[in-house]
Amino acid sequence: MAVQDYIRKRFFPHIWCAGCGHGTVLNALLRSVEALGLSKDELVMVSGIGCSARISGYVDFHTLHTLHGRALAFATGVKMGRPDLKIICPLGDGDALAIGGNHFIHAARRNIDVTTIVLNNQIYGMTGGQFSPLSGCDVNATTAPYANIDPAFDTVNLATASGATFVARTTTFHVHELEKYLTRAIAHRGFSVVEVLSQCPTHFGRRNNQSDAVEMLDHFRQQTVARGAKRSRERPDLMQRGIFVEEERPEYCEQYDALVAKASAAGNGTNNGGAAS
Amino acid sequence: MVKTQENYVAARTVDEISVNAEWCKRCGLCVAYCPKRVFDQDAFGRVIAARVADCIGCELCERLCPDLAITLLPERAVAHG
């Protein structure tokens, strides 16, 4: 199937602003799904609220557009009910790590087989440019007109510490890398997190001396470095891109099935003595 | 002018570059990052594939486009795996 066979063309052009990186993530995601040869019927996309969450309206998979921050809770339900389906959760930075922070760490802890994409544009775009837990210090936002003093979460470290078994980071400039990481994340069995730095020219760029999408991508190119590259040792101040965690650990649905099988084999216990009730 | 992406790969022959004018929001990413400068924008910002003969098929425009508006033709056959 061609990439455009996976989208709901009737909703295009999409609602994202000119130059919004979320469209590039959608673009790469479709290519990953195509490369994996997955059918639309075996994919479920569960999103929360925000610009990023609008992705679920554009893909022609099974889709749920749910509550702010709660996409992973809904995704857990879907996966427990239908462990045969592939679940993809595109989350914004606020959606994933502010209101949804608890769902995020606990889904990672359980290692449930869900692919989470954190579309990190460092801002709440849909509501007008408020700072998020991933904005970081010195960023200007409508709610930080004199610059933000809140340090940012490191999504990779947070996901790793919480128990995610696949953790990667890249940007919307590194499109080939993005497609590769998304492909590996979807193929991975367990909780996978791909953080994608995505540009918001309208609310982030405009307030932070980056005039358009071209300049913002150039910033991603200059301010990030491939993990393990010589340059990453020379410039520890640059943000690292790459795959940080890729490991096997028992997956939650498998553990649940094993528990059900064990309990079934043991019977009802001794309380009713097997008597008909 | 920004530097083009350094690790592009020449991969396929391209006969035609389709730019969907209905979907394109004229952000200019394809114009800025095409390693062969195949694209121009007209006075209204509309994107035109002006030098298709120079295209090396790296697919960067197709992949960078946030609007899914660019398609290199003929379309690539995907090897699944």
XYZ file of C-alpha atoms in Angstrom:
358
model
C 0.000 0.000 0.000
C 1.156 3.543 -0.639
C 1.545 5.932 2.275
C -1.572 7.849 1.272
C -3.689 4.693 1.461
C -3.302 4.812 5.259
C -4.909 8.226 5.729
C -8.430 9.630 5.714
C -7.977 11.947 2.766
C -11.348 13.579 3.290
C -9.941 15.434 6.314
C -7.011 16.940 4.401
C -5.510 19.496 4.305
C -4.980 18.909 8.029
C -5.529 21.522 10.741
C -1.885 21.906 11.789
C -0.185 25.227 11.084
C 2.191 25.783 8.185
C 5.502 24.112 8.985
C 4.201 22.175 12.047
C 6.441 19.212 12.798
C 3.518 17.000 13.792
C 2.737 16.502 10.102
C 6.277 15.259 9.567
C 5.822 12.745 12.404
C 2.584 11.550 10.787
C 4.466 11.266 7.489
C 7.218 9.134 9.063
C 4.742 7.015 11.017
C 2.858 6.099 7.840
C 6.119 5.067 6.206
C 6.994 2.912 9.221
C 3.627 1.180 9.114
C 4.064 0.652 5.378
C 7.580 -0.739 5.847
C 6.324 -3.184 8.497
C 3.603 -4.319 6.105
C 0.905 -3.828 8.755
C -2.726 -3.711 7.739
C -5.001 -0.892 8.871
C -7.145 -3.406 10.753
C -4.402 -4.539 13.108
C -3.499 -1.027 14.250
C -5.148 1.051 16.947
C -4.196 4.658 17.519
C -5.175 6.135 20.868
C -4.584 9.832 21.432
C -5.364 12.357 24.152
C -5.930 16.076 23.688
C -3.873 18.733 21.958
C -2.372 19.407 18.568
C -0.551 16.067 18.612
C -3.737 14.177 19.421
C -5.283 15.260 16.146
C -3.158 12.644 14.388
C -5.725 10.000 15.296
C -8.286 11.721 13.092
C -6.078 11.489 10.038
C -4.955 7.872 10.064
C -7.300 5.231 8.696
C -6.640 2.733 11.515
C -8.909 1.953 14.450
C -8.750 5.244 16.343
C -9.750 6.657 19.718
C -9.494 10.354 20.498
C -9.750 10.336 24.282
C -9.203 12.520 27.367
C -6.314 14.855 28.048
C -3.399 12.840 29.452
C -5.433 9.623 29.603
C -4.573 8.099 26.230
C -2.340 5.478 27.865
C -5.126 4.444 30.237
C -7.468 3.860 27.291
C -4.630 2.165 25.384
C -4.064 -0.195 28.330
C -7.729 -1.152 28.205
C -7.658 -1.786 24.467
C -4.476 -3.833 24.715
C -5.786 -5.957 27.604
C -8.960 -6.651 25.649
C -7.270 -7.303 22.306
C -3.592 -8.173 22.869
C -3.322 -9.162 19.190
C -3.605 -5.537 18.039
C -0.749 -3.046 17.734
C -1.356 0.071 19.799
C 0.202 3.437 18.956
C -0.184 6.443 21.258
C 0.908 9.816 19.916
C 1.159 12.169 22.899
C 2.099 15.812 23.165
C 4.661 16.970 25.713
C 1.998 18.301 28.072
C -0.333 15.406 27.355
C 2.381 12.830 28.086
C 4.277 14.346 30.984
C 2.133 16.975 32.698
C -1.475 15.800 33.120
C -0.543 12.362 31.787
C 2.691 11.944 33.710
C 1.381 9.289 36.058
C -0.163 7.211 33.281
C 3.129 7.462 31.429
C 5.364 6.179 34.234
C 3.004 3.394 35.238
C 2.473 2.151 31.682
C 6.261 2.037 31.405
C 6.561 0.219 34.738
C 4.109 -2.460 33.604
C 5.868 -2.810 30.256
C 2.585 -3.093 28.396
C 3.060 -3.498 24.656
C 2.188 0.045 23.530
C 4.198 2.316 21.251
C 4.250 5.829 22.669
C 5.402 8.727 20.534
C 6.073 11.903 22.538
C 5.723 14.777 20.076
C 7.750 17.315 22.003
C 7.255 20.856 20.696
C 8.002 22.296 24.156
C 4.745 24.231 24.280
C 0.963 23.919 24.568
C 0.170 24.995 21.019
C -3.575 24.436 20.815
C -4.389 26.577 23.845
C -2.144 29.468 22.894
C 1.462 28.857 23.866
C 1.685 28.059 27.583
C 4.913 26.437 28.816
C 4.933 22.689 29.470
C 7.103 20.381 31.616
C 9.338 19.957 28.563
C 9.790 23.655 27.767
C 12.819 24.051 29.997
C 14.532 27.071 31.494
C 14.842 30.338 29.589
C 12.064 29.508 27.147
C 9.538 32.261 26.479
C 5.857 31.360 26.565
C 2.576 33.220 27.050
C 2.642 32.095 30.691
C 6.354 32.924 31.000
C 6.724 36.371 29.421
C 9.992 36.928 31.321
C 11.249 33.425 30.464
C 10.535 30.120 32.133
C 12.344 29.135 35.362
C 11.035 25.535 35.464
C 13.627 22.923 34.457
C 12.411 20.370 31.911
C 11.974 16.646 32.336
C 14.415 14.536 30.371
C 11.909 12.245 28.647
C 14.523 9.601 27.867
C 15.759 9.377 31.450
C 12.226 9.419 32.832
C 11.064 6.639 30.496
C 14.189 4.596 31.205
C 13.881 4.949 34.981
C 10.182 4.058 34.795
C 10.948 0.771 33.054
C 10.261 1.338 29.343
C 12.008 -1.385 27.347
C 12.561 0.649 24.176
C 13.547 4.316 24.455
C 14.706 6.511 21.582
C 14.936 10.187 20.724
C 15.192 12.038 17.435
C 13.846 15.145 15.706
C 11.683 16.068 12.729
C 14.821 17.170 10.887
C 16.281 13.643 11.011
C 13.487 12.077 8.991
C 15.227 8.852 8.015
C 16.222 8.253 11.638
C 12.673 9.060 12.720
C 11.185 6.444 10.407
C 13.757 3.867 11.528
C 13.112 4.422 15.250
C 9.336 4.366 14.833
C 9.606 1.110 12.881
C 11.701 -0.489 15.612
C 9.460 0.861 18.348
C 6.314 -0.560 16.733
C 8.021 -3.913 16.161
C 9.279 -3.990 19.774
C 7.313 -6.149 22.231
C 6.879 -4.090 25.379
C 6.450 -0.429 26.268
C 8.329 1.698 23.758
C 8.880 5.442 23.844
C 10.107 7.566 20.954
C 10.582 11.217 21.837
C 10.492 13.399 18.735
C 11.507 17.051 18.949
C 8.883 18.702 16.771
C 8.708 22.332 15.735
C 5.856 24.678 16.598
C 6.648 27.785 14.539
C 3.391 29.474 15.575
C 3.717 29.426 19.353
C 7.241 28.300 20.221
C 9.322 29.656 17.363
C 7.611 33.023 17.245
C 8.349 33.686 20.930
C 11.855 32.255 20.900
C 13.658 33.991 18.051
C 13.112 31.184 15.569
C 11.093 32.759 12.826
C 9.918 29.751 10.829
C 10.008 25.979 10.406
C 13.186 26.112 8.304
C 15.054 27.911 11.081
C 13.646 25.591 13.740
C 14.820 22.484 11.859
C 18.235 24.062 11.493
C 18.214 24.502 15.269
C 17.417 20.774 15.715
C 20.310 19.965 13.395
C 22.758 22.125 15.310
C 21.602 21.444 18.863
C 21.444 17.636 18.722
C 24.065 14.983 18.148
C 23.978 11.249 17.459
C 24.552 9.214 20.610
C 28.026 7.695 20.653
C 29.350 10.003 17.928
C 32.741 11.637 18.507
C 31.034 14.991 18.524
C 28.789 13.901 21.412
C 31.889 13.613 23.615
C 33.257 16.943 22.448
C 29.960 18.717 23.000
C 28.212 17.360 26.119
C 25.889 20.378 26.015
C 24.148 19.058 22.886
C 21.045 16.902 23.195
C 21.704 13.299 22.228
C 19.667 11.421 19.628
C 19.594 7.676 19.300
C 18.277 4.455 20.809
C 18.958 4.546 24.547
C 17.228 1.376 25.703
C 16.293 -1.781 23.802
C 15.793 -4.773 26.060
C 13.511 -7.728 26.704
C 11.379 -7.903 29.828
C 8.111 -9.807 30.433
C 5.245 -7.978 28.776
C 2.178 -7.128 30.848
C -0.522 -8.902 28.787
C 1.609 -12.033 28.593
C 2.080 -11.947 32.359
C -1.659 -11.530 32.817
C -2.445 -14.458 30.506
C 0.095 -16.600 32.362
C -1.529 -15.686 35.676
C -5.004 -16.542 34.352
C -3.715 -19.904 33.099
C -2.056 -20.634 36.432
C -5.156 -19.702 38.409
C -7.399 -21.749 36.084
C -5.182 -24.801 36.427
C -5.330 -24.510 40.209
C -9.123 -24.598 40.143
C -11.492 -22.693 42.436
C -9.612 -23.429 45.637
C -10.991 -25.274 48.650
C -13.688 -22.951 49.981
C -16.648 -24.441 48.139
C -15.178 -27.898 47.886
C -16.225 -28.115 44.237
C -19.895 -28.392 45.267
C -22.520 -27.068 42.870
C -23.761 -23.698 44.014
C 20.689 30.100 3.814
C 20.702 26.933 5.866
C 22.871 23.997 5.033
C 21.180 21.020 3.434
C 20.933 17.681 5.199
C 24.283 15.952 4.905
C 23.290 12.315 4.968
C 20.826 12.175 2.092
C 20.855 9.082 -0.057
C 20.404 9.004 -3.801
C 17.959 6.193 -4.231
C 15.658 6.283 -7.218
C 14.952 7.894 -10.534
C 12.172 10.448 -10.553
C 10.164 11.390 -13.635
C 7.797 13.818 -11.977
C 7.299 15.557 -8.627
C 3.678 16.036 -7.665
C 2.987 18.943 -5.274
C -0.585 18.902 -3.992
C -1.421 22.613 -3.959
C -4.598 21.989 -1.962
C -2.664 20.427 0.918
C 0.564 22.481 0.775
C 0.741 25.286 3.378
C 3.810 26.903 1.801
C 6.114 26.412 4.811
C 9.143 26.264 2.506
C 10.877 23.227 4.069
C 11.187 21.443 0.704
C 12.590 24.576 -0.918
C 15.170 25.095 1.844
C 16.330 21.517 2.375
C 16.345 19.946 -1.102
C 20.034 19.138 -1.634
C 19.680 19.889 -5.350
C 17.443 22.958 -5.025
C 14.740 21.485 -7.209
C 11.937 23.658 -5.814
C 11.008 27.312 -6.228
C 8.240 29.368 -4.666
C 6.307 31.788 -6.853
C 5.253 35.310 -5.875
C 2.379 33.849 -3.862
C 4.550 31.310 -2.051
C 3.225 28.403 -4.088
C 5.743 25.590 -4.463
C 6.842 24.606 -7.956
C 9.095 21.678 -8.805
C 11.120 23.775 -11.221
C 14.120 21.514 -11.857
C 12.879 17.924 -11.773
C 15.790 16.838 -13.977
C 18.165 17.693 -11.088
C 16.287 15.453 -8.599
C 18.389 12.578 -7.261
C 15.497 10.765 -5.576
C 16.691 11.171 -1.970
C 13.037 11.524 -0.833
C 13.917 14.216 1.704
C 11.158 16.534 0.418
C 8.580 13.753 0.555
C 9.538 12.880 4.119
C 10.054 16.389 5.498
C 6.756 17.680 4.126
C 4.417 18.197 7.116
C 1.442 18.401 4.777
C 2.023 15.085 2.935
C 1.758 17.187 -0.198
C 4.787 15.933 -2.133
C 4.901 12.654 -4.052
C 7.813 11.549 -6.200
C 6.649 9.686 -9.296
C 6.721 6.902 -10.223
C 5.951 5.746 -6.698
C 8.479 3.551 -4.955
C 7.810 -0.136 -4.437
C 8.155 -0.955 -0.728
C 10.067 -4.004 0.398
C 8.303 -5.288 3.492
C 10.280 -6.618 6.411
